[in-house]
Short mmCIF file of C-alpha atoms and ligand atoms in Angstrom, two decimals:
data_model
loop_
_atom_site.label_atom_id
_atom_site.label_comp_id
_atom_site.label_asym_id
_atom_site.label_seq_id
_atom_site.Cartn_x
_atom_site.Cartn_y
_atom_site.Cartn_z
CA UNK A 12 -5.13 17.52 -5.36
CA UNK A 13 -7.40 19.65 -3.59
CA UNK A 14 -8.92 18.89 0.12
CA UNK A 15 -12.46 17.53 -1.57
CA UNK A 16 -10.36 14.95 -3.92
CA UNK A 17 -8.15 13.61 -1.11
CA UNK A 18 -11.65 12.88 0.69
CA UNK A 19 -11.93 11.02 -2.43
CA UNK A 20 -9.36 9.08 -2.05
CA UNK A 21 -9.43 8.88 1.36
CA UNK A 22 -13.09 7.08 0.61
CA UNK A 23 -11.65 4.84 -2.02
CA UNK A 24 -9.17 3.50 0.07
CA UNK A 25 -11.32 2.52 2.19
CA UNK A 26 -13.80 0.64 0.21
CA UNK A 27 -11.15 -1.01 -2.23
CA UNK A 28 -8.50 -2.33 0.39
CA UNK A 29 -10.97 -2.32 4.00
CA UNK A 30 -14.32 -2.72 3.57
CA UNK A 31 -16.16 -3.47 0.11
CA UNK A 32 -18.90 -4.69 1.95
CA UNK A 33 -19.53 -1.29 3.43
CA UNK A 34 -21.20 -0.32 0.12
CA UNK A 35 -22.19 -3.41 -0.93
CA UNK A 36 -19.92 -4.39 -3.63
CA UNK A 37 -17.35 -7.56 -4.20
CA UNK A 38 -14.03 -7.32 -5.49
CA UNK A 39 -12.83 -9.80 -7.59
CA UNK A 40 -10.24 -12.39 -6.59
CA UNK A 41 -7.41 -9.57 -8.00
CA UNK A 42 -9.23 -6.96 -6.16
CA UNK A 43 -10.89 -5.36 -9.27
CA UNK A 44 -14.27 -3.92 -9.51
CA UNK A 45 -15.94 -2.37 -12.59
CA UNK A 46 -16.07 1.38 -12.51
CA UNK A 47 -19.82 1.67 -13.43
CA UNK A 48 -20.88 -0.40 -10.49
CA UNK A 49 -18.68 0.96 -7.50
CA UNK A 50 -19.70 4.78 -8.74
CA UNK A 51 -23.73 3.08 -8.65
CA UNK A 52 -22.18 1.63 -5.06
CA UNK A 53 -20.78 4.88 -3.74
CA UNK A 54 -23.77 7.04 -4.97
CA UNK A 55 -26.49 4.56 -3.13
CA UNK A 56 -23.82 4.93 0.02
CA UNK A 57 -24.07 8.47 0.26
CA UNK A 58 -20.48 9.41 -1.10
CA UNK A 59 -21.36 10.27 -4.99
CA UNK A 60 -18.68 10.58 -7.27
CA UNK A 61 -18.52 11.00 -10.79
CA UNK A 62 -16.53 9.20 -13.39
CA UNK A 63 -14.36 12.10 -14.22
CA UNK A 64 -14.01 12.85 -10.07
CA UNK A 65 -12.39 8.86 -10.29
CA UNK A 66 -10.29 9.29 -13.12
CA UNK A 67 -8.56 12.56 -11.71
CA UNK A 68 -8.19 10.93 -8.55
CA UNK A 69 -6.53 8.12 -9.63
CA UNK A 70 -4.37 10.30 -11.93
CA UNK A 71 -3.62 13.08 -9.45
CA UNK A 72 -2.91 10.45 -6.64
CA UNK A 73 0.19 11.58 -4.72
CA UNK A 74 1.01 7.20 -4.32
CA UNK A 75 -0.85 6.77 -7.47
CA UNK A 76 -2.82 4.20 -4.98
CA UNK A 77 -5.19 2.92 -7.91
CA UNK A 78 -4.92 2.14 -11.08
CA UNK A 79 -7.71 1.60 -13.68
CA UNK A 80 -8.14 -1.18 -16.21
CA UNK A 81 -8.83 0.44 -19.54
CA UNK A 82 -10.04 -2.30 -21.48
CA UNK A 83 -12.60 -3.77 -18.92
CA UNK A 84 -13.04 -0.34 -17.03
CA UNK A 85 -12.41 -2.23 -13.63
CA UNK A 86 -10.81 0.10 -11.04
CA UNK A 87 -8.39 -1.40 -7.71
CA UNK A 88 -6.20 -0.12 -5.02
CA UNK A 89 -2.25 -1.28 -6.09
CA UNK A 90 -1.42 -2.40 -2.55
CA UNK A 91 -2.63 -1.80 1.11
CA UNK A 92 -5.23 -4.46 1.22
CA UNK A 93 -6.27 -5.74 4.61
CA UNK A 94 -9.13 -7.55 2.57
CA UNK A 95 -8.22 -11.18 1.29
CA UNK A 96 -6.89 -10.25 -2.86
CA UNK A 97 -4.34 -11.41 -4.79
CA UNK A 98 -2.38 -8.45 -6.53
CA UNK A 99 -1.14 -10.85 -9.11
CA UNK A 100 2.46 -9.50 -9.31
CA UNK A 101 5.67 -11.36 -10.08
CA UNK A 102 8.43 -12.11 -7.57
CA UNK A 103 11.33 -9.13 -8.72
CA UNK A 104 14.71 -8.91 -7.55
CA UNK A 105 14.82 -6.30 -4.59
CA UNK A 106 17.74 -3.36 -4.63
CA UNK A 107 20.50 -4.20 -2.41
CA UNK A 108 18.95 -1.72 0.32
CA UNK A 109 14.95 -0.74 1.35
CA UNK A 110 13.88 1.24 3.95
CA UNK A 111 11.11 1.12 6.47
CA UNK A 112 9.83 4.35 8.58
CA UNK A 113 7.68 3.44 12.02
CA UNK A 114 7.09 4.95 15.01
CA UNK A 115 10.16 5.00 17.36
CA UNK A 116 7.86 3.12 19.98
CA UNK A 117 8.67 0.00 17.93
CA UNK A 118 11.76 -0.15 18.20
CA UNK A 119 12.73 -2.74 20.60
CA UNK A 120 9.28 -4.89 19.41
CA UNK A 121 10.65 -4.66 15.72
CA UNK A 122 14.53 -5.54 16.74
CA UNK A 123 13.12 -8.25 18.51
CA UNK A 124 10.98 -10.03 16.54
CA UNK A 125 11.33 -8.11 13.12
CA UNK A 126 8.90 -6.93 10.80
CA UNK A 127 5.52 -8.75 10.29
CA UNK A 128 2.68 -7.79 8.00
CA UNK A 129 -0.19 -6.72 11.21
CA UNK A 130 -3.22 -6.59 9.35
CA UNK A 131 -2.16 -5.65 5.90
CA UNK A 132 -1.08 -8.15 3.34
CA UNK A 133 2.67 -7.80 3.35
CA UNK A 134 5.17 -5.85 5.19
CA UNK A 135 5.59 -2.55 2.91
CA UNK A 136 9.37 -1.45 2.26
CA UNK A 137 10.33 1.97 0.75
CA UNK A 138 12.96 1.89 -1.80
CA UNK A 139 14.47 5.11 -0.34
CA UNK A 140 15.03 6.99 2.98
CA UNK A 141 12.94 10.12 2.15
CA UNK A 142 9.68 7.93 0.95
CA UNK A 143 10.36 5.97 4.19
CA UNK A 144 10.07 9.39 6.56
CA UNK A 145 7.22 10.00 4.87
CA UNK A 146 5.59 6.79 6.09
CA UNK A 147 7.06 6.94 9.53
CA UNK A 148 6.22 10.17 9.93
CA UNK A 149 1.89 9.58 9.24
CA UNK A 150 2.24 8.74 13.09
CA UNK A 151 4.30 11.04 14.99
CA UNK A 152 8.19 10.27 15.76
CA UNK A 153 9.64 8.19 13.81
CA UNK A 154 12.96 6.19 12.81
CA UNK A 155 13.53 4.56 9.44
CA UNK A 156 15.04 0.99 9.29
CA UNK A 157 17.40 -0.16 6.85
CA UNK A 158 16.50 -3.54 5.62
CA UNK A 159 19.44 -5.55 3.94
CA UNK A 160 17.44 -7.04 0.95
CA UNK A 161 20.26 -8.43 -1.12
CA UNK A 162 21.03 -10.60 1.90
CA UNK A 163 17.54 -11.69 2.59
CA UNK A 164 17.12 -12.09 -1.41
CA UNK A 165 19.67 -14.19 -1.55
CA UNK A 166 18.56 -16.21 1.43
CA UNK A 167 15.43 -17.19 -0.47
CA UNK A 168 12.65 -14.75 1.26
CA UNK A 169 10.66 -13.07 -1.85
CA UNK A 170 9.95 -9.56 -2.64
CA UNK A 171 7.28 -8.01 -5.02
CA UNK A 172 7.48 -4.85 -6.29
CA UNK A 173 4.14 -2.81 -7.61
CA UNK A 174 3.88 -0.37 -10.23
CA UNK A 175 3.83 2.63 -7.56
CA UNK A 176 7.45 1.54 -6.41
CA UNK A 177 6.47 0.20 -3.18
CA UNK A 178 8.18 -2.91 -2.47
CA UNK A 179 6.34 -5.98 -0.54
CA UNK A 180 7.72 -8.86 1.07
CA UNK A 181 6.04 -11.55 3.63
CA UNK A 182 7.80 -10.60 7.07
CA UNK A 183 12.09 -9.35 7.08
CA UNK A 184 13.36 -11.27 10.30
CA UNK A 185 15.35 -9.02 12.81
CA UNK A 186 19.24 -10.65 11.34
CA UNK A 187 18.23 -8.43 8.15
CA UNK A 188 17.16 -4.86 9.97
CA UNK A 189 19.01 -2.02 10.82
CA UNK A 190 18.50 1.06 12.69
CA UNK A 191 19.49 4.06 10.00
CA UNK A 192 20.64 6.30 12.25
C1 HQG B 224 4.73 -1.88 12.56
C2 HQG B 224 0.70 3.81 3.73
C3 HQG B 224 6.12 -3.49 16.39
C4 HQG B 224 5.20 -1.29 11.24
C5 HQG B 224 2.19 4.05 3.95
C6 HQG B 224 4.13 -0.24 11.02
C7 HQG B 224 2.80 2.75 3.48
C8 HQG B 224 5.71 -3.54 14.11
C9 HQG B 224 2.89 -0.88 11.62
C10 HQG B 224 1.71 1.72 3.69
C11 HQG B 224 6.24 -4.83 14.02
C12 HQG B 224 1.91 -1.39 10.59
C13 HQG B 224 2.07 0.76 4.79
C14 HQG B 224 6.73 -5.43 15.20
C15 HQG B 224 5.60 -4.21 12.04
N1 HQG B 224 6.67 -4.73 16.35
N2 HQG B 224 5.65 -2.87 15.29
N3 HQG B 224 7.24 -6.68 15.21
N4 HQG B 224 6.15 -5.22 12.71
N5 HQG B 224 5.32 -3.18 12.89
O1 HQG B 224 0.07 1.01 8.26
O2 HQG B 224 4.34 0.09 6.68
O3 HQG B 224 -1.04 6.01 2.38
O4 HQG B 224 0.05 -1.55 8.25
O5 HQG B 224 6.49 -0.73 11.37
O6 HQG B 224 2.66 5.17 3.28
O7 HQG B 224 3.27 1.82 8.25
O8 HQG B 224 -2.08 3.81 2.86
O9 HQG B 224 2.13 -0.37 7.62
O10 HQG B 224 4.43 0.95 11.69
O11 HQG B 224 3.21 2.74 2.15
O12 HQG B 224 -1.14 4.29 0.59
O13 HQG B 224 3.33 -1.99 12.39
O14 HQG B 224 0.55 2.47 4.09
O15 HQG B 224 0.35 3.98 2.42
O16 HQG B 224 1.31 -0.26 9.99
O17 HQG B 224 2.39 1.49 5.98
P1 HQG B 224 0.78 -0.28 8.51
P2 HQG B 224 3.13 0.78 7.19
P3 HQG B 224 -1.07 4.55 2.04
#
């Protein structure tokens, strides 16, 4: 994806998980909005795109971040919301280990207390170590967690898995973390 698409992407992060509003548009309780009317939205906004720009966005997407809704032609972002949606997805049965990259300044904070969502809907778990660098990493030093799912599965906490592999959970108490060293 070149530098002009991940501005793209960039922008349509922004609008379909932060701030709708921004350019005037709603999403819908599931966090869809038609295709024709965010591309009217975006234009009016001073960020024109065209529909073939969105389509090889959300194809070339390095997190494939959005999908598209063929038969209604509604767009939305998979996960990352900080706006109120509901992603719709089924409870699924977690692999017996996830990973979690942050910034080694939250350590102690995240031993103590564990992992909570901040402003985002869920707390986002990587289902390997290398994906879970790469997360850490968007901030400087890092160090990855391992989170013992099959434990906290079987404890009763829920996980939800989207299309784009990233596994989503409410909050993983600190009994259930580990530092991968
Ligand atoms: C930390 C990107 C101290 C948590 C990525 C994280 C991911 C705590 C930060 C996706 C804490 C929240 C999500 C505690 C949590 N004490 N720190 N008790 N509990 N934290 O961005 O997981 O490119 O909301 O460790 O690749 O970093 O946007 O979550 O560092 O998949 O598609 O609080 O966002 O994907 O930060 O990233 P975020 P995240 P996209």
């Amino acid at each position: 994806m070149d530098k002009t698409d991940v501005r793209r992407s960039k922008r349509l992060s922004q609008v379909l998980r932060h701030r709708p509003g921004s350019v005037g548009i709603e999403l819908d309780p599931h966090g869809w909005v038609a295709v024709p009317a965010l591309l009217d939205a975006l234009a009016t906004h001073g960020t024109p795109m065209t529909r073939d720009d969105i389509d090889r966005v959300v194809l070339g997407n390095d997190k494939q971040r959005f999908e598209i809704d063929a038969p209604q032609d509604r767009i939305r972002a998979r996960q990352g919301h900080t706006v109120e949606v509901d992603l719709d997805l089924a409870p699924s049965d977690p692999p017996v280990v996830l990973f979690h990259g942050t910034p080694r300044a939250n350590i102690e904070s995240i031993l103590a207390t564990g992992l909570d969502r901040r402003r985002r809907h869920h707390v986002h778990l990587s289902p390997d170590r290398e994906t879970a660098e790469r997360v850490g990493a968007r901030r400087g030093d890092f160090v990855v967690f391992r989170v013992d799912a099959a434990t906290m599965h079987a404890a009763g906490l829920i996980f939800w898995r989207t299309d784009n592999d990233v596994w989503l959970t409410d909050t993983v108490p600190a009994a259930y973390l580990a530092l991968d060293l």
